[in-house]
PDB file of C-alpha atoms in Angstrom:
ATOM      1  CA  GLN A   1       0.000   0.000   0.000  1.00 69.00           C
ATOM      2  CA  SER A   2       2.584   2.568  -1.064  1.00 84.00           C
ATOM      3  CA  ALA A   3       1.332   6.117  -1.460  1.00 92.00           C
ATOM      4  CA  LEU A   4       0.903   7.550  -4.930  1.00 97.00           C
ATOM      5  CA  THR A   5       3.647   9.983  -5.964  1.00 98.00           C
ATOM      6  CA  GLN A   6       2.852  13.680  -6.272  1.00 98.00           C
ATOM      7  CA  PRO A   7       5.171  16.688  -6.421  1.00 98.00           C
ATOM      8  CA  ALA A   8       5.456  18.348  -3.031  1.00 97.00           C
ATOM      9  CA  SER A   9       4.711  21.781  -4.433  1.00 97.00           C
ATOM     10  CA  VAL A  10       3.728  23.634  -7.583  1.00 98.00           C
ATOM     11  CA  SER A  11       3.182  27.310  -8.217  1.00 97.00           C
ATOM     12  CA  GLY A  12       1.681  29.524 -10.856  1.00 96.00           C
ATOM     13  CA  SER A  13       0.695  33.104 -11.404  1.00 97.00           C
ATOM     14  CA  LEU A  14      -2.839  34.426 -11.391  1.00 97.00           C
ATOM     15  CA  GLY A  15      -4.565  33.496 -14.622  1.00 96.00           C
ATOM     16  CA  GLN A  16      -2.013  30.878 -15.635  1.00 97.00           C
ATOM     17  CA  SER A  17      -2.437  27.096 -15.708  1.00 97.00           C
ATOM     18  CA  ILE A  18      -0.715  24.428 -13.683  1.00 98.00           C
ATOM     19  CA  THR A  19      -0.696  20.628 -13.782  1.00 98.00           C
ATOM     20  CA  ILE A  20      -0.175  18.262 -10.862  1.00 98.00           C
ATOM     21  CA  SER A  21       0.883  14.702 -11.590  1.00 98.00           C
ATOM     22  CA  CYS A  22       0.016  11.573  -9.628  1.00 98.00           C
ATOM     23  CA  THR A  23       1.990   8.421 -10.364  1.00 98.00           C
ATOM     24  CA  GLY A  24       1.044   4.944  -9.228  1.00 97.00           C
ATOM     25  CA  THR A  25       1.246   1.433 -10.603  1.00 97.00           C
ATOM     26  CA  SER A  26      -0.787  -0.955 -12.703  1.00 96.00           C
ATOM     27  CA  ARG A  27      -2.385  -2.148  -9.452  1.00 96.00           C
ATOM     28  CA  ASP A  28      -3.981   1.225  -8.809  1.00 96.00           C
ATOM     29  CA  VAL A  29      -3.905   4.253 -11.139  1.00 97.00           C
ATOM     30  CA  GLY A  30      -3.098   2.236 -14.249  1.00 96.00           C
ATOM     31  CA  GLY A  31      -5.599  -0.499 -13.534  1.00 96.00           C
ATOM     32  CA  TYR A  32      -8.737   1.436 -12.696  1.00 96.00           C
ATOM     33  CA  ASN A  33     -10.538   4.592 -13.749  1.00 97.00           C
ATOM     34  CA  TYR A  34     -11.277   5.383 -10.114  1.00 97.00           C
ATOM     35  CA  VAL A  35      -8.838   8.256  -9.754  1.00 98.00           C
ATOM     36  CA  SER A  36     -10.043  11.221  -7.734  1.00 98.00           C
ATOM     37  CA  TRP A  37      -8.621  14.607  -6.827  1.00 98.00           C
ATOM     38  CA  TYR A  38      -9.293  16.542  -3.630  1.00 98.00           C
ATOM     39  CA  GLN A  39      -8.723  20.137  -2.608  1.00 98.00           C
ATOM     40  CA  GLN A  40      -8.015  20.915   1.033  1.00 98.00           C
ATOM     41  CA  HIS A  41      -7.740  24.357   2.533  1.00 98.00           C
ATOM     42  CA  PRO A  42      -6.039  24.735   5.947  1.00 96.00           C
ATOM     43  CA  GLY A  43      -8.196  23.510   8.785  1.00 95.00           C
ATOM     44  CA  LYS A  44     -10.902  22.238   6.431  1.00 96.00           C
ATOM     45  CA  ALA A  45     -12.053  18.830   5.280  1.00 97.00           C
ATOM     46  CA  PRO A  46     -11.038  17.712   1.789  1.00 97.00           C
ATOM     47  CA  LYS A  47     -13.390  18.540  -1.081  1.00 97.00           C
ATOM     48  CA  LEU A  48     -13.849  16.311  -4.119  1.00 98.00           C
ATOM     49  CA  MET A  49     -12.838  18.145  -7.293  1.00 98.00           C
ATOM     50  CA  ILE A  50     -12.515  15.328  -9.862  1.00 98.00           C
ATOM     51  CA  HIS A  51     -13.669  11.709  -9.794  1.00 98.00           C
ATOM     52  CA  GLU A  52     -13.324   8.778 -12.196  1.00 97.00           C
ATOM     53  CA  VAL A  53     -10.270  10.418 -13.774  1.00 97.00           C
ATOM     54  CA  SER A  54     -12.009  13.342 -15.443  1.00 98.00           C
ATOM     55  CA  GLU A  55     -15.529  13.794 -14.086  1.00 98.00           C
ATOM     56  CA  ARG A  56     -16.372  17.029 -12.283  1.00 98.00           C
ATOM     57  CA  PRO A  57     -18.951  16.953  -9.489  1.00 97.00           C
ATOM     58  CA  SER A  58     -21.767  19.434  -9.702  1.00 95.00           C
ATOM     59  CA  GLY A  59     -20.633  22.843  -8.501  1.00 95.00           C
ATOM     60  CA  VAL A  60     -16.936  22.414  -9.233  1.00 97.00           C
ATOM     61  CA  SER A  61     -15.509  24.998 -11.603  1.00 96.00           C
ATOM     62  CA  ASN A  62     -14.723  23.863 -15.151  1.00 96.00           C
ATOM     63  CA  ARG A  63     -11.270  25.356 -14.620  1.00 98.00           C
ATOM     64  CA  PHE A  64     -10.451  22.029 -12.999  1.00 98.00           C
ATOM     65  CA  SER A  65      -9.857  19.059 -15.284  1.00 98.00           C
ATOM     66  CA  GLY A  66      -8.369  15.598 -14.974  1.00 98.00           C
ATOM     67  CA  SER A  67      -6.749  13.045 -17.237  1.00 97.00           C
ATOM     68  CA  LYS A  68      -4.791   9.804 -17.119  1.00 98.00           C
ATOM     69  CA  SER A  69      -2.124   8.124 -19.210  1.00 97.00           C
ATOM     70  CA  GLY A  70      -0.850   4.735 -18.147  1.00 97.00           C
ATOM     71  CA  ASN A  71       0.065   4.791 -14.470  1.00 97.00           C
ATOM     72  CA  THR A  72       0.022   8.584 -14.179  1.00 98.00           C
ATOM     73  CA  ALA A  73      -2.984  10.804 -13.605  1.00 98.00           C
ATOM     74  CA  SER A  74      -2.968  14.571 -13.836  1.00 98.00           C
ATOM     75  CA  LEU A  75      -4.985  17.491 -12.515  1.00 98.00           C
ATOM     76  CA  THR A  76      -4.931  20.734 -14.467  1.00 98.00           C
ATOM     77  CA  VAL A  77      -6.113  24.011 -12.995  1.00 98.00           C
ATOM     78  CA  SER A  78      -6.533  26.730 -15.580  1.00 97.00           C
ATOM     79  CA  GLY A  79      -7.073  30.449 -15.061  1.00 97.00           C
ATOM     80  CA  LEU A  80      -5.520  30.303 -11.584  1.00 97.00           C
ATOM     81  CA  GLN A  81      -7.354  32.271  -8.928  1.00 97.00           C
ATOM     82  CA  ALA A  82      -6.235  33.194  -5.439  1.00 97.00           C
ATOM     83  CA  GLU A  83      -8.762  30.815  -3.875  1.00 97.00           C
ATOM     84  CA  ASP A  84      -7.174  27.879  -5.691  1.00 98.00           C
ATOM     85  CA  GLU A  85      -4.234  28.061  -3.296  1.00 98.00           C
ATOM     86  CA  ALA A  86      -4.567  24.862  -1.257  1.00 98.00           C
ATOM     87  CA  ASP A  87      -3.276  21.340  -0.855  1.00 98.00           C
ATOM     88  CA  TYR A  88      -4.307  18.850  -3.520  1.00 98.00           C
ATOM     89  CA  TYR A  89      -4.435  15.094  -3.127  1.00 98.00           C
ATOM     90  CA  CYS A  90      -5.023  12.340  -5.642  1.00 98.00           C
ATOM     91  CA  SER A  91      -6.447   8.961  -4.762  1.00 98.00           C
ATOM     92  CA  SER A  92      -6.966   5.677  -6.546  1.00 97.00           C
ATOM     93  CA  TYR A  93      -8.880   2.497  -5.944  1.00 97.00           C
ATOM     94  CA  THR A  94      -6.544  -0.508  -5.815  1.00 96.00           C
ATOM     95  CA  SER A  95      -6.505  -4.187  -6.736  1.00 95.00           C
ATOM     96  CA  SER A  96      -6.672  -4.990  -3.007  1.00 93.00           C
ATOM     97  CA  SER A  97     -10.089  -3.281  -2.738  1.00 93.00           C
ATOM     98  CA  THR A  98      -8.491  -0.445  -0.795  1.00 95.00           C
ATOM     99  CA  LEU A  99      -7.949   3.235  -1.462  1.00 96.00           C
ATOM    100  CA  VAL A 100      -4.543   4.873  -1.703  1.00 97.00           C
ATOM    101  CA  PHE A 101      -3.767   8.591  -1.574  1.00 98.00           C
ATOM    102  CA  GLY A 102      -0.924  10.620  -2.955  1.00 98.00           C
ATOM    103  CA  GLY A 103       1.367  12.489  -0.590  1.00 97.00           C
ATOM    104  CA  GLY A 104      -0.231  15.802  -1.467  1.00 97.00           C
ATOM    105  CA  THR A 105       0.826  18.870  -3.446  1.00 98.00           C
ATOM    106  CA  LYS A 106       0.836  22.409  -2.125  1.00 98.00           C
ATOM    107  CA  LEU A 107      -0.347  24.827  -4.794  1.00 98.00           C
ATOM    108  CA  THR A 108       0.883  28.385  -4.408  1.00 97.00           C
ATOM    109  CA  VAL A 109      -0.710  31.138  -6.469  1.00 97.00           C
ATOM    110  CA  LEU A 110       1.764  33.924  -7.088  1.00 93.00           C
TER     111      LEU A 110
ATOM    112  CA  GLU B   1     -27.872  17.828   1.978  1.00 95.00           C
ATOM    113  CA  VAL B   2     -25.347  15.114   2.789  1.00 97.00           C
ATOM    114  CA  GLN B   3     -24.028  15.432   6.327  1.00 98.00           C
ATOM    115  CA  LEU B   4     -21.471  13.304   8.152  1.00 98.00           C
ATOM    116  CA  LEU B   5     -20.868  14.082  11.810  1.00 98.00           C
ATOM    117  CA  GLU B   6     -18.028  12.347  13.605  1.00 98.00           C
ATOM    118  CA  SER B   7     -17.699  11.992  17.364  1.00 97.00           C
ATOM    119  CA  GLY B   8     -15.730  10.016  19.912  1.00 97.00           C
ATOM    120  CA  GLY B   9     -12.280  11.485  19.494  1.00 96.00           C
ATOM    121  CA  GLY B  10     -10.170  12.509  22.435  1.00 97.00           C
ATOM    122  CA  LEU B  11      -7.015  11.861  24.431  1.00 97.00           C
ATOM    123  CA  VAL B  12      -6.048   8.234  25.034  1.00 97.00           C
ATOM    124  CA  GLN B  13      -2.920   6.599  26.414  1.00 97.00           C
ATOM    125  CA  PRO B  14      -0.737   4.359  24.252  1.00 97.00           C
ATOM    126  CA  GLY B  15      -2.212   0.882  24.265  1.00 97.00           C
ATOM    127  CA  GLY B  16      -5.676   2.222  24.974  1.00 97.00           C
ATOM    128  CA  SER B  17      -8.928   2.021  23.015  1.00 98.00           C
ATOM    129  CA  LEU B  18     -11.375   4.455  21.499  1.00 98.00           C
ATOM    130  CA  ARG B  19     -14.549   4.118  19.431  1.00 98.00           C
ATOM    131  CA  LEU B  20     -15.383   6.689  16.817  1.00 98.00           C
ATOM    132  CA  SER B  21     -18.897   7.206  15.491  1.00 98.00           C
ATOM    133  CA  CYS B  22     -20.188   8.917  12.381  1.00 98.00           C
ATOM    134  CA  ALA B  23     -23.833   9.924  12.095  1.00 98.00           C
ATOM    135  CA  ALA B  24     -24.963  10.180   8.501  1.00 98.00           C
ATOM    136  CA  SER B  25     -27.930  12.098   7.116  1.00 98.00           C
ATOM    137  CA  GLY B  26     -29.231  13.508   3.871  1.00 97.00           C
ATOM    138  CA  PHE B  27     -28.798  10.339   1.802  1.00 97.00           C
ATOM    139  CA  THR B  28     -29.734   6.658   1.816  1.00 98.00           C
ATOM    140  CA  PHE B  29     -26.962   5.411   4.085  1.00 98.00           C
ATOM    141  CA  SER B  30     -27.619   1.724   3.521  1.00 97.00           C
ATOM    142  CA  ILE B  31     -26.710   1.760  -0.186  1.00 97.00           C
ATOM    143  CA  TYR B  32     -23.266   3.312   0.167  1.00 98.00           C
ATOM    144  CA  ALA B  33     -19.907   1.894   1.171  1.00 97.00           C
ATOM    145  CA  MET B  34     -18.275   4.071   3.808  1.00 98.00           C
ATOM    146  CA  SER B  35     -14.667   4.845   4.690  1.00 98.00           C
ATOM    147  CA  TRP B  36     -12.495   6.276   7.427  1.00 98.00           C
ATOM    148  CA  VAL B  37      -9.575   8.458   6.403  1.00 98.00           C
ATOM    149  CA  ARG B  38      -7.075  10.038   8.785  1.00 98.00           C
ATOM    150  CA  GLN B  39      -4.645  12.908   8.662  1.00 98.00           C
ATOM    151  CA  ALA B  40      -1.838  13.311  11.166  1.00 97.00           C
ATOM    152  CA  PRO B  41      -1.018  16.925  12.074  1.00 95.00           C
ATOM    153  CA  GLY B  42       0.777  18.588   9.179  1.00 95.00           C
ATOM    154  CA  LYS B  43       0.730  15.387   7.125  1.00 96.00           C
ATOM    155  CA  GLY B  44      -1.173  13.982   4.189  1.00 97.00           C
ATOM    156  CA  LEU B  45      -4.315  11.905   3.925  1.00 98.00           C
ATOM    157  CA  GLU B  46      -4.186   8.205   4.787  1.00 98.00           C
ATOM    158  CA  TRP B  47      -7.022   5.805   4.033  1.00 97.00           C
ATOM    159  CA  VAL B  48      -7.721   3.668   7.104  1.00 98.00           C
ATOM    160  CA  SER B  49     -10.674   1.386   6.485  1.00 98.00           C
ATOM    161  CA  ALA B  50     -13.866   0.873   4.519  1.00 98.00           C
ATOM    162  CA  ILE B  51     -17.011  -1.210   4.801  1.00 98.00           C
ATOM    163  CA  SER B  52     -19.485  -2.351   2.167  1.00 97.00           C
ATOM    164  CA  ASP B  53     -23.051  -1.070   2.064  1.00 97.00           C
ATOM    165  CA  SER B  54     -24.443  -4.117   3.845  1.00 96.00           C
ATOM    166  CA  GLY B  55     -21.561  -4.365   6.293  1.00 95.00           C
ATOM    167  CA  GLY B  56     -20.674  -7.790   4.984  1.00 96.00           C
ATOM    168  CA  SER B  57     -17.206  -6.830   3.793  1.00 97.00           C
ATOM    169  CA  ALA B  58     -14.550  -4.767   5.540  1.00 97.00           C
ATOM    170  CA  TYR B  59     -11.192  -3.546   4.333  1.00 97.00           C
ATOM    171  CA  TYR B  60      -8.208  -2.199   6.242  1.00 97.00           C
ATOM    172  CA  ALA B  61      -4.899  -0.477   5.679  1.00 96.00           C
ATOM    173  CA  ASP B  62      -1.917  -2.602   6.676  1.00 95.00           C
ATOM    174  CA  SER B  63      -1.070  -0.046   9.369  1.00 96.00           C
ATOM    175  CA  VAL B  64      -4.277  -0.772  11.325  1.00 97.00           C
ATOM    176  CA  GLU B  65      -5.128  -4.369  10.347  1.00 97.00           C
ATOM    177  CA  GLY B  66      -5.776  -6.427  13.459  1.00 97.00           C
ATOM    178  CA  ARG B  67      -6.133  -3.398  15.730  1.00 98.00           C
ATOM    179  CA  PHE B  68      -9.049  -1.452  14.229  1.00 98.00           C
ATOM    180  CA  THR B  69     -12.544  -2.730  13.429  1.00 98.00           C
ATOM    181  CA  ILE B  70     -15.012  -0.935  11.200  1.00 98.00           C
ATOM    182  CA  SER B  71     -18.737  -1.555  11.520  1.00 98.00           C
ATOM    183  CA  ARG B  72     -22.047   0.071  10.707  1.00 98.00           C
ATOM    184  CA  ASP B  73     -25.650   0.111  11.873  1.00 98.00           C
ATOM    185  CA  ASN B  74     -27.865   0.834   8.897  1.00 98.00           C
ATOM    186  CA  SER B  75     -30.928   1.128  11.143  1.00 97.00           C
ATOM    187  CA  LYS B  76     -29.224   4.047  12.898  1.00 98.00           C
ATOM    188  CA  ASN B  77     -27.423   5.503   9.854  1.00 98.00           C
ATOM    189  CA  THR B  78     -24.211   5.294  11.813  1.00 98.00           C
ATOM    190  CA  LEU B  79     -20.661   4.212  11.005  1.00 98.00           C
ATOM    191  CA  TYR B  80     -18.183   3.136  13.670  1.00 98.00           C
ATOM    192  CA  LEU B  81     -14.458   2.605  14.062  1.00 98.00           C
ATOM    193  CA  GLN B  82     -13.264   0.634  17.069  1.00 98.00           C
ATOM    194  CA  MET B  83      -9.608   1.401  17.662  1.00 98.00           C
ATOM    195  CA  ASN B  84      -7.597  -0.834  19.987  1.00 98.00           C
ATOM    196  CA  SER B  85      -3.908  -0.990  20.952  1.00 98.00           C
ATOM    197  CA  LEU B  86      -3.495   2.624  19.967  1.00 98.00           C
ATOM    198  CA  ARG B  87      -0.020   3.915  19.166  1.00 97.00           C
ATOM    199  CA  ALA B  88       1.482   7.374  19.001  1.00 97.00           C
ATOM    200  CA  GLU B  89       1.440   7.142  15.210  1.00 97.00           C
ATOM    201  CA  ASP B  90      -2.359   6.723  15.236  1.00 98.00           C
ATOM    202  CA  ALA B  91      -2.778  10.316  16.444  1.00 98.00           C
ATOM    203  CA  ALA B  92      -4.658  12.192  13.742  1.00 98.00           C
ATOM    204  CA  GLU B  93      -7.828  13.852  12.616  1.00 98.00           C
ATOM    205  CA  TYR B  94     -10.177  11.035  11.624  1.00 98.00           C
ATOM    206  CA  TYR B  95     -12.632  11.722   8.821  1.00 98.00           C
ATOM    207  CA  CYS B  96     -15.736   9.742   8.021  1.00 98.00           C
ATOM    208  CA  ALA B  97     -16.342   9.685   4.270  1.00 98.00           C
ATOM    209  CA  ARG B  98     -18.929   8.336   1.869  1.00 98.00           C
ATOM    210  CA  GLY B  99     -17.790   5.759  -0.637  1.00 96.00           C
ATOM    211  CA  LEU B 100     -14.703   3.659  -1.296  1.00 94.00           C
ATOM    212  CA  ALA B 101     -13.603   3.699  -4.939  1.00 93.00           C
ATOM    213  CA  THR B 102     -14.766   7.306  -5.030  1.00 94.00           C
ATOM    214  CA  VAL B 103     -15.026   9.173  -1.735  1.00 96.00           C
ATOM    215  CA  ASP B 104     -17.344  12.067  -2.443  1.00 96.00           C
ATOM    216  CA  TYR B 105     -18.433  13.538   0.884  1.00 97.00           C
ATOM    217  CA  TRP B 106     -16.413  14.060   4.040  1.00 98.00           C
ATOM    218  CA  GLY B 107     -17.243  14.915   7.616  1.00 97.00           C
ATOM    219  CA  GLN B 108     -15.421  17.641   9.508  1.00 97.00           C
ATOM    220  CA  GLY B 109     -13.323  15.157  11.445  1.00 97.00           C
ATOM    221  CA  THR B 110     -12.705  14.149  15.037  1.00 98.00           C
ATOM    222  CA  LEU B 111      -9.288  14.485  16.631  1.00 98.00           C
ATOM    223  CA  VAL B 112      -7.578  11.520  18.264  1.00 98.00           C
ATOM    224  CA  THR B 113      -4.572  12.236  20.473  1.00 98.00           C
ATOM    225  CA  VAL B 114      -2.422   9.369  21.754  1.00 97.00           C
ATOM    226  CA  SER B 115      -0.182  10.374  24.605  1.00 94.00           C
ATOM    227  CA  SER B 116       0.737   9.374  28.123  1.00 91.00           C
TER     228      SER B 116
END
């Protein structure tokens, strides 16, 4: 049950786009389309931003998009806004019927 | 509106036990798998355990297997996590969450502190 690999931090200027990667194995990210992305502001519970690789829940801005290629999933945030500054986590369902999270990425909006 | 309200956290000594509860409302509890996810202070998210909609199947992270037990009471719309033989490394905010393959709603968490 090793954690998925995410960059520790990414940054971008207001209005620009950034992409956060999430790398796993064929037993998790590569084997299932159950990859999700969560946004967490300090002191708050995580919020689902993307599920099933690229699906956006109702109410989530279309500036957030997801994709997957092989064992790596990605979250893209376009048109960066100040309120996007937060921690982002990916997760994937696994072949052991468990869930595994990435280590988290701190997004800084410059 | 989906609501998940955790309770039962607190201070416990190493080796002690604690039972967390999660009261669910705003959705049909009995048709959803449910999970517990924890977050140590300043650290990332760690999936702990999940249970199927009927309660017939339970799943655990290696780090808690044999010490924690997840259960549910669908008549009370409540999820539980019995935590035994607690260790310092179990100290965290514990979140109740709806789902397993996709976790879509989260509670606000209950804090577990393990210290002598």
